[in-house]
Short mmCIF file of C-alpha atoms in Angstrom, two decimals:
data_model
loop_
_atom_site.label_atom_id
_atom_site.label_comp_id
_atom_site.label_asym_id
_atom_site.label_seq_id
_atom_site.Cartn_x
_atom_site.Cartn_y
_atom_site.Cartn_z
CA UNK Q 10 -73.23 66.01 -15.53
CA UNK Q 11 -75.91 63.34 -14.02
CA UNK Q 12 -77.90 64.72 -11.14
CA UNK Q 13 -78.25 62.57 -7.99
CA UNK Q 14 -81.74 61.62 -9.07
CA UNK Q 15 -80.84 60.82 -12.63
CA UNK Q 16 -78.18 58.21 -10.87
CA UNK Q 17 -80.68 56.94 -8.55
CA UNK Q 18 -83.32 56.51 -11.29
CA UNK Q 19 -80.49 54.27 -13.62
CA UNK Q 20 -80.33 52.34 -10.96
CA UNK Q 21 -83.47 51.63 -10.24
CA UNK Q 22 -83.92 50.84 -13.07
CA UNK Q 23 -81.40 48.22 -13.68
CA UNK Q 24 -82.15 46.63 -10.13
CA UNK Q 25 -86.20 46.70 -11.51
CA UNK Q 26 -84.74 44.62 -14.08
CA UNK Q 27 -82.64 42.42 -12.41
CA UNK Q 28 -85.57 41.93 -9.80
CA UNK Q 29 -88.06 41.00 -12.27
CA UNK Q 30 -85.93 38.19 -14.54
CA UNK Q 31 -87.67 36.05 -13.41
CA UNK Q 32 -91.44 37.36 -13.14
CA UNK Q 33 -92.69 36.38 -16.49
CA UNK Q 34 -90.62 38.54 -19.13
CA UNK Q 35 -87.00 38.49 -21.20
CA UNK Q 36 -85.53 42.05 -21.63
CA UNK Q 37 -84.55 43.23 -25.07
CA UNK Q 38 -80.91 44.75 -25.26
CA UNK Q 39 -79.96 44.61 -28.09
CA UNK Q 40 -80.78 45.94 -31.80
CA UNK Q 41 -80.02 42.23 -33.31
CA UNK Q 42 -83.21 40.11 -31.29
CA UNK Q 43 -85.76 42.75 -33.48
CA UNK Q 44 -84.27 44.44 -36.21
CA UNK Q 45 -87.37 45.64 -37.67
CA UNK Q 46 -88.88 47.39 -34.38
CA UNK Q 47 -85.78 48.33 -32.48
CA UNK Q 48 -82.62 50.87 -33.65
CA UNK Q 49 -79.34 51.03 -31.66
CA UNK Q 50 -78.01 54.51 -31.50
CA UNK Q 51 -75.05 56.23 -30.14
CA UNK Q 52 -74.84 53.00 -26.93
CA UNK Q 53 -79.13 53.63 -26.57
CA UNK Q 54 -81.45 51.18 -27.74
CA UNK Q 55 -84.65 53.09 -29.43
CA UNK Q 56 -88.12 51.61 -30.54
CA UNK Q 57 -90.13 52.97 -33.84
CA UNK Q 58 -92.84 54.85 -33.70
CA UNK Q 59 -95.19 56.49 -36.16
CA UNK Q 60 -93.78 59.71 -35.57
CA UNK Q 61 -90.04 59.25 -34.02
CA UNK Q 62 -87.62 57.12 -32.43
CA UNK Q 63 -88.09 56.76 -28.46
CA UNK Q 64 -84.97 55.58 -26.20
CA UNK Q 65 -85.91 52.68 -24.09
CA UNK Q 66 -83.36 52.02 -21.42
CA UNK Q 67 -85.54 48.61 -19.97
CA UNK Q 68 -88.12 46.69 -22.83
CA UNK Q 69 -89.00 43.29 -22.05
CA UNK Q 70 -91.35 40.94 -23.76
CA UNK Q 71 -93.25 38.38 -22.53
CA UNK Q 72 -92.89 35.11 -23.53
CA UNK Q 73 -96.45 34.06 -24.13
CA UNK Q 74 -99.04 35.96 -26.30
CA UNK Q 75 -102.59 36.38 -24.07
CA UNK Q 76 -105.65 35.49 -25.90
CA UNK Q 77 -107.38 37.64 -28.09
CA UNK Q 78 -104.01 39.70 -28.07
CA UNK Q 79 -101.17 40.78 -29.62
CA UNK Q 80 -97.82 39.41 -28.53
CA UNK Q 81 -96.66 42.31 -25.29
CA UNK Q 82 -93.74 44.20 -24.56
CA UNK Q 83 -93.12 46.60 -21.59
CA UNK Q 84 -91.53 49.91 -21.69
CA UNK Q 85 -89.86 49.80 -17.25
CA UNK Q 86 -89.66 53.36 -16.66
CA UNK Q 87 -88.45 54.13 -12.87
CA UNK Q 88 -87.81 57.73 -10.80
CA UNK Q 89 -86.19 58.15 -7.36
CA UNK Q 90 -87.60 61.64 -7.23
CA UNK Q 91 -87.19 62.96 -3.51
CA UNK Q 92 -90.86 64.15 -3.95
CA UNK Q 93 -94.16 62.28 -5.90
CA UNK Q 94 -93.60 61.28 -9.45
CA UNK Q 95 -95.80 64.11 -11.29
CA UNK Q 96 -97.82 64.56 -14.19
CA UNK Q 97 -95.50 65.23 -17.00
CA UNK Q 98 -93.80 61.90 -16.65
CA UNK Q 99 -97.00 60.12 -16.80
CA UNK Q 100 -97.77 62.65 -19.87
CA UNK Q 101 -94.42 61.79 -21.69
CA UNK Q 102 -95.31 57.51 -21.02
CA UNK Q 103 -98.33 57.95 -22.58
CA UNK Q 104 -97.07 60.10 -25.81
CA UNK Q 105 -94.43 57.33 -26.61
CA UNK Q 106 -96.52 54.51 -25.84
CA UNK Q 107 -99.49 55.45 -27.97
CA UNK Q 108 -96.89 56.51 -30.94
CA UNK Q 109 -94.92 53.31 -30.83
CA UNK Q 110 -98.62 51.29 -31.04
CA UNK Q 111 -99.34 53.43 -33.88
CA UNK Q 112 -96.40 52.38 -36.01
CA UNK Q 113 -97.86 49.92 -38.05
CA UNK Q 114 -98.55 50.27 -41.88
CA UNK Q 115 -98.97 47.33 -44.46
CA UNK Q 116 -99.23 48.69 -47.90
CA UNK Q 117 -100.86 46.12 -51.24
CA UNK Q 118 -97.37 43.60 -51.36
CA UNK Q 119 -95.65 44.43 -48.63
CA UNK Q 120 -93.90 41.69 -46.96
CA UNK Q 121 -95.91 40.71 -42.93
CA UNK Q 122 -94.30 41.18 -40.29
CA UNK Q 123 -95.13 41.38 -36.65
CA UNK Q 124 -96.55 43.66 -34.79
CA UNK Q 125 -96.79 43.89 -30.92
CA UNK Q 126 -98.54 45.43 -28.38
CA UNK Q 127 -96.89 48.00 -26.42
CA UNK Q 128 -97.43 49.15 -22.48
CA UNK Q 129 -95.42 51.07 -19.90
CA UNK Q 130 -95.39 50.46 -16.47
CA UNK Q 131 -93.86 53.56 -14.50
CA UNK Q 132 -92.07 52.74 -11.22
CA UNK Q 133 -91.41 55.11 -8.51
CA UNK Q 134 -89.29 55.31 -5.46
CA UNK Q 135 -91.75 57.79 -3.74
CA UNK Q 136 -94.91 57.55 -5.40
CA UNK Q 137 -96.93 59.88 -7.24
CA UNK Q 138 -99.53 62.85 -7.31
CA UNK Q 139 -102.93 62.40 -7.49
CA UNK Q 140 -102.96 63.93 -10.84
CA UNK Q 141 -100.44 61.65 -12.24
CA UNK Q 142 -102.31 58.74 -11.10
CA UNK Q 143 -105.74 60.51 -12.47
CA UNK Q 144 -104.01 60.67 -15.95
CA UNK Q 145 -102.51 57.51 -15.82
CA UNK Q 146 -105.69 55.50 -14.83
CA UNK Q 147 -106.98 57.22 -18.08
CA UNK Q 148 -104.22 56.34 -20.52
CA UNK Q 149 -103.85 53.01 -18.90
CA UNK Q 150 -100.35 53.64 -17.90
CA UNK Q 151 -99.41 51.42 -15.14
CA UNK Q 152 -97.76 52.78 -12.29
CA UNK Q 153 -96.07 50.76 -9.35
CA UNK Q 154 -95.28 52.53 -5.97
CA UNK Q 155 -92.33 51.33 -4.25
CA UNK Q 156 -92.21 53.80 -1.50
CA UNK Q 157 -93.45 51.30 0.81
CA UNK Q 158 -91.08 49.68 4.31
CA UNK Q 159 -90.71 46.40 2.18
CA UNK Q 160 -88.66 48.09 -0.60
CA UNK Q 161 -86.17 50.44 1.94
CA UNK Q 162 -83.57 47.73 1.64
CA UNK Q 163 -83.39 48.57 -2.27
CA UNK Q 164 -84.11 52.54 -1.99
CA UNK Q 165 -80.88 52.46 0.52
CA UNK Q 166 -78.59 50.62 -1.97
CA UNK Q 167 -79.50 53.14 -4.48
CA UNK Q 168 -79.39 55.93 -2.64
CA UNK Q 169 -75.63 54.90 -1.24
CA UNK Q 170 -74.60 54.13 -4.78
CA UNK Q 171 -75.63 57.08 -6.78
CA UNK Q 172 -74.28 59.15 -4.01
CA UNK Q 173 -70.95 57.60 -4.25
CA UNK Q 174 -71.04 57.46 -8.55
CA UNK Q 175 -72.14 61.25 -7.95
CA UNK Q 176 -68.88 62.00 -5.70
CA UNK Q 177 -66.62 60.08 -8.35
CA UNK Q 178 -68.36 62.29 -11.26
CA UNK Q 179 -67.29 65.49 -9.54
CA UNK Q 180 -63.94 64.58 -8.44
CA UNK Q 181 -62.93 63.55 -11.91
CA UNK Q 182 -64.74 66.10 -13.91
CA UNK Q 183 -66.91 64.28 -15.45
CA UNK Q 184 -68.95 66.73 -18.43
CA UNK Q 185 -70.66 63.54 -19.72
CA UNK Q 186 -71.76 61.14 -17.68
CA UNK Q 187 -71.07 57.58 -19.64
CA UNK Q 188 -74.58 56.35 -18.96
CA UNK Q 189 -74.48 53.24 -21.77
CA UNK Q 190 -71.32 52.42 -20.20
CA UNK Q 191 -72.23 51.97 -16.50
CA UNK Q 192 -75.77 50.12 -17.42
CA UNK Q 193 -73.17 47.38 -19.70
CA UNK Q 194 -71.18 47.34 -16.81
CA UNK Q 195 -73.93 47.13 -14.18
CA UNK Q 196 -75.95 44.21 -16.38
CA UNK Q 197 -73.00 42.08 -16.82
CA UNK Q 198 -72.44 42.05 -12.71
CA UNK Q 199 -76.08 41.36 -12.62
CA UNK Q 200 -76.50 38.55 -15.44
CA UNK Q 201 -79.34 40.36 -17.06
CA UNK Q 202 -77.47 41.73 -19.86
CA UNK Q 203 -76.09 40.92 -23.71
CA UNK Q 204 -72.26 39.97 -24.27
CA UNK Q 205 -71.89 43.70 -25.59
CA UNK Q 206 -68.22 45.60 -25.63
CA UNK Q 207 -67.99 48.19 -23.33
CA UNK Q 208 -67.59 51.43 -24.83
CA UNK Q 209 -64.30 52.22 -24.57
CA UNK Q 210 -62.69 55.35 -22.42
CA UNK Q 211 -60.74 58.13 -23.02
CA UNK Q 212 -57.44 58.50 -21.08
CA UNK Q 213 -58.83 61.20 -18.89
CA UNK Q 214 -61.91 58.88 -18.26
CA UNK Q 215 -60.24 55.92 -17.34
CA UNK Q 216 -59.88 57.10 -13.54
CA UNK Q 217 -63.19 58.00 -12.87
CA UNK Q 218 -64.31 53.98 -14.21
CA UNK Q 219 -61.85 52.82 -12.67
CA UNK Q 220 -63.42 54.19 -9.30
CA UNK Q 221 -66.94 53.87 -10.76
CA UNK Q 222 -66.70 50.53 -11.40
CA UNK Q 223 -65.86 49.17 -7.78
CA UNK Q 224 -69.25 51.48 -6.91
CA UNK Q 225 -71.06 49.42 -9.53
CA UNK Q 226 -69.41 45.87 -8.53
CA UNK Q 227 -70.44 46.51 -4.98
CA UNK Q 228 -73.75 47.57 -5.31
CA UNK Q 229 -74.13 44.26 -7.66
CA UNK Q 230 -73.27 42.88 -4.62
CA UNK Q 231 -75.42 44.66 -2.74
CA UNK Q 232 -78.24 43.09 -4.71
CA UNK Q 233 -77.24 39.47 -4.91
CA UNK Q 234 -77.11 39.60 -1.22
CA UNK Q 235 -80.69 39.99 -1.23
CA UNK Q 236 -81.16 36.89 -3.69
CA UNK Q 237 -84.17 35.32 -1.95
CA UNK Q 238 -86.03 38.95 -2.35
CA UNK Q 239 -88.00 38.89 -5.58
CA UNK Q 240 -89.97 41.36 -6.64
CA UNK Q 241 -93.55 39.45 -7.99
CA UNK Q 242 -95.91 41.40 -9.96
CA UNK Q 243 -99.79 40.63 -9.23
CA UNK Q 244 -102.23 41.85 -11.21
CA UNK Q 245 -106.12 41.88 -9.95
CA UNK Q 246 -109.11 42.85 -11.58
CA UNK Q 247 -108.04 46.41 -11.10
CA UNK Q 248 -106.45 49.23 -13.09
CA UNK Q 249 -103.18 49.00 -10.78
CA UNK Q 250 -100.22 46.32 -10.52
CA UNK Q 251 -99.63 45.51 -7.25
CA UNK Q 252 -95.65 45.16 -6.74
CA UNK Q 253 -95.27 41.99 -4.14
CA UNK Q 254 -92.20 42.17 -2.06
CA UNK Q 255 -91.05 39.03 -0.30
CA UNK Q 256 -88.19 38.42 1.94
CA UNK Q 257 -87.92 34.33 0.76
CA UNK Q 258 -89.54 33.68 -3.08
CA UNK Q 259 -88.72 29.70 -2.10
CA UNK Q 260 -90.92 30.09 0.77
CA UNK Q 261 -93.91 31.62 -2.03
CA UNK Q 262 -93.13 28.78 -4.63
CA UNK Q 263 -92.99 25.80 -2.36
CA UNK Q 264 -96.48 26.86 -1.10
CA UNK Q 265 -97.62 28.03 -4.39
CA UNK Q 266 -95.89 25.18 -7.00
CA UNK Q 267 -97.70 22.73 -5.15
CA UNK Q 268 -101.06 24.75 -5.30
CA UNK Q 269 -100.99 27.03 -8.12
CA UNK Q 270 -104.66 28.14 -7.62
CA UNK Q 271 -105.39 28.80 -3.45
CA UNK Q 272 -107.50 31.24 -1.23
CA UNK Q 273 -105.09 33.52 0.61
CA UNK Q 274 -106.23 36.27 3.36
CA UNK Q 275 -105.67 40.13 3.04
CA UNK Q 276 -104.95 42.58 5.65
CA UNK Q 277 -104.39 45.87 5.63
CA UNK Q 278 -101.50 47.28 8.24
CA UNK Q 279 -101.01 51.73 8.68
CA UNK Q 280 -103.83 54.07 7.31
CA UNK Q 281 -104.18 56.60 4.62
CA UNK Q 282 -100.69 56.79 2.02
CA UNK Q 283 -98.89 54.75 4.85
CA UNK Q 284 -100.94 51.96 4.57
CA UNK Q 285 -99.37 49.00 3.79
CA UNK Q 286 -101.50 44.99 2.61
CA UNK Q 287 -100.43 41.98 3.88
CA UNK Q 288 -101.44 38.83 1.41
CA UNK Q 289 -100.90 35.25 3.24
CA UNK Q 290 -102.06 31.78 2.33
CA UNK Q 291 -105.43 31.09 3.90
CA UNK Q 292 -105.06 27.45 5.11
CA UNK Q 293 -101.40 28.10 5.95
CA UNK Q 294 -101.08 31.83 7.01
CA UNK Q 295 -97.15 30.96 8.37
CA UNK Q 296 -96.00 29.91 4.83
CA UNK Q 297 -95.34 32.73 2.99
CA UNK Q 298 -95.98 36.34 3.31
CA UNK Q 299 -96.72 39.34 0.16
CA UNK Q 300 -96.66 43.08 0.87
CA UNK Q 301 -97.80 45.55 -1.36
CA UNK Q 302 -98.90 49.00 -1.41
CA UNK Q 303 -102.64 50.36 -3.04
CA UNK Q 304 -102.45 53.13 -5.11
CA UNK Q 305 -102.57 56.97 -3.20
CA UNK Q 306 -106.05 57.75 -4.91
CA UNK Q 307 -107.80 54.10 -3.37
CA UNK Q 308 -106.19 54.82 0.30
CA UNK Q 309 -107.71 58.21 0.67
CA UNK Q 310 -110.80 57.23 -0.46
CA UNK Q 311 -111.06 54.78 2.11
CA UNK Q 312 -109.18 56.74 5.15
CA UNK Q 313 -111.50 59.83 3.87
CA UNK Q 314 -114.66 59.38 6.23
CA UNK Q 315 -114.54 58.63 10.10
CA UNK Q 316 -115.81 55.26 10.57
CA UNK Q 317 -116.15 53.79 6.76
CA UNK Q 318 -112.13 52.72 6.88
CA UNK Q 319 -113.19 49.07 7.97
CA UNK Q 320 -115.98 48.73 5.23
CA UNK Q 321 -114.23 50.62 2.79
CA UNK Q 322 -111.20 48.64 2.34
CA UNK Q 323 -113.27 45.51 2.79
CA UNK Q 324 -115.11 46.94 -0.23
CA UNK Q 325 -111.41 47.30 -1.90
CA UNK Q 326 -110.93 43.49 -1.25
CA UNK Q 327 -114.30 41.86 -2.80
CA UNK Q 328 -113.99 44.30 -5.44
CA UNK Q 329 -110.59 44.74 -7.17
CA UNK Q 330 -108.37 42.13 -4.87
CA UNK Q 331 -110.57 39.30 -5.33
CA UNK Q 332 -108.46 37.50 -7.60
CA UNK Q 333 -104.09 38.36 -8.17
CA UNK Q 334 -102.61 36.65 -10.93
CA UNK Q 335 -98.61 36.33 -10.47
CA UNK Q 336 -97.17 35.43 -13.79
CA UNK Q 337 -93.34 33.60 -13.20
CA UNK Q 338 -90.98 32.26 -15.41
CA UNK Q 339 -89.04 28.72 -14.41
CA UNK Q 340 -87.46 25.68 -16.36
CA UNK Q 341 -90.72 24.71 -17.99
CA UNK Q 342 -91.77 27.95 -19.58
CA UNK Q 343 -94.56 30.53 -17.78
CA UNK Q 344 -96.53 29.48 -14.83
CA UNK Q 345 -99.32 31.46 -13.42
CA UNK Q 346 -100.46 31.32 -9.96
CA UNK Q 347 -104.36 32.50 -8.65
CA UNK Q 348 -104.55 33.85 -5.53
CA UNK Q 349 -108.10 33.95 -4.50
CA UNK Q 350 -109.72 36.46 -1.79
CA UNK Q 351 -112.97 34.95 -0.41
CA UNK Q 352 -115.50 37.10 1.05
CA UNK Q 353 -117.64 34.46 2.47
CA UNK Q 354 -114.44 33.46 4.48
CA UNK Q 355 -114.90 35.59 8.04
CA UNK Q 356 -111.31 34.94 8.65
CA UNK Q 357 -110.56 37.66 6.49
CA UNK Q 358 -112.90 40.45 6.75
#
């Protein structure tokens, strides 16, 4: 049977997905767009690697290649532990990361083929330990914290959800939990899946999908009810992502479409692991507002000594938020957008 948390975490991971269609990647679902790199096995999709096969449940690729790069693809791993994310998931992220990079051999004759550069980016509903995050910085294993206010709206869905799935599981006796089958289910409702057949059910299985399947429709719901949230992924000159909630994207691309390259302030709202960054538009602070949270490790070192919080995170902001690139996919292909922290400006110090 599938634990609360193991519900909550498919989830997540599917609304992760769903929330970031848009933010500069297409997902992969399905052994057919990579036949060389990816296996489909018993309803799992898996990716080679040197030493083994490793089940993916999200992989997305981005549609441009950087330069001086390999073309990139993204392992979306996601916990809604009760507690901190700890070390041995960060451990695990790095062991199938570095083995998929390492699957590449091209012996005298072979035929070319492509080869990619793989990263994971770990998402978690309530954080992580400092350890994790030590270990992760290392590796360069990106994790994104989405225990912050501006993400309760999605935590609650989940949480309501995989409560309800977990209720139907028990009632109906439920050994196996049909995991393939609800994340089918759950992408069709969603739009972010492949025309796939659904596995089919045994008789004694039927009742429980039946029921599960109204959970899933509704919580697609749920979600599409919050279309004008996106979640925007900006990454600074740091060795963090910073996940950007917004309550209206249109509000962030009118601004931003029409000046794709702008100075914006930053201000930081809470202290210490409550701590919360508010990113506006400098010359317009009213049209559109980002919120994002700083990794554990950054806002103890600056809530650590009386007095230094104020130059501390000021030192954050010249430092490592002096320049977020948001990558976004529309009609035309990739745009990026530059938003610029300026020092000199005293507006935002």
């Amino acid at each position: 049977m599938a634990t609360r948390a193991m519900l909550r975490g498919y989830l997540l991971e599917e609304s992760l997905a769903w929330l970031l269609r848009e933010s500069g990647y297409r997902l992969l679902v399905s052994e057919a767009q990579d036949p060389v790199e990816l296996v489909a096995n018993g309803g799992t999709l898996r990716v080679k690697g040197r030493g083994a096969l490793h089940q993916v449940d999200v992989l997305g690729e981005f549609p441009f290649t950087p330069a001086f790069s390999l073309p990139v693809r993204l392992f979306l791993e996601a916990k809604f532990y009760r507690t901190p994310c700890r070390l041995e998931v960060v451990r695990n992220a790095h062991g199938v990361v570095h083995d998929v990079n390492e699957n590449f051999v091209m012996l005298p004759g072979s035929r070319p083929r492509r080869r990619f550069k793989y990263s994971y980016a770990l998402f978690s509903a309530n954080g992580f330990t400092l350890e994790a995050q030590d270990y992760a910085l290392a590796h360069q294993i990106s994790l994104v914290d989405l225990s912050g206010e501006s993400f309760e709206w999605l935590r609650a869905a989940i949480r309501g959800a995989a409560s309800d799935l977990y209720d139907a599981q028990t009632q109906y006796q439920v050994t196996s939990f049909p995991v393939a089958w609800m994340r089918t289910e759950l992408r069709r409702a969603l739009g972010t899946g492949a025309d796939d057949e659904l596995p089919s059910a045994t008789t004694s299985a039927q009742f429980f999908r039946s029921v599960a399947s109204a959970t899933l429709a509704d919580f697609a719901t749920a979600l599409h009810q919050q279309n004008e949230r996106e979640l925007l992924l900006g990454f600074p000159a740091a060795p963090f992502v910073l996940p950007l909630a917004t309550e209206d994207k249109k509000e962030f691309l009118a601004y931003a479409d029409l000046q794709p390259d702008h100075p914006v302030r930053i201000r930081r709202v809470g202290q210490a692991e409550a701590a919360e960054w508010m990113l506006t538009p400098r010359d317009a602070p009213d049209a559109y507002r980002l919120t994002f949270k700083l990794p554990d490790h950054v806002e103890t070192w600056i809530s650590d000594v009386a007095g230094k919080e104020r130059q501390r995170a000021q030192m954050i902001k010249e430092q490592f938020l002096a320049a977020v690139t948001v990558y976004r996919v529309n009609e035309q292909g990739v745009r990026s957008y530059l938003l610029r922290y300026e020092p000199s400006d005293l507006l935002n110090r």
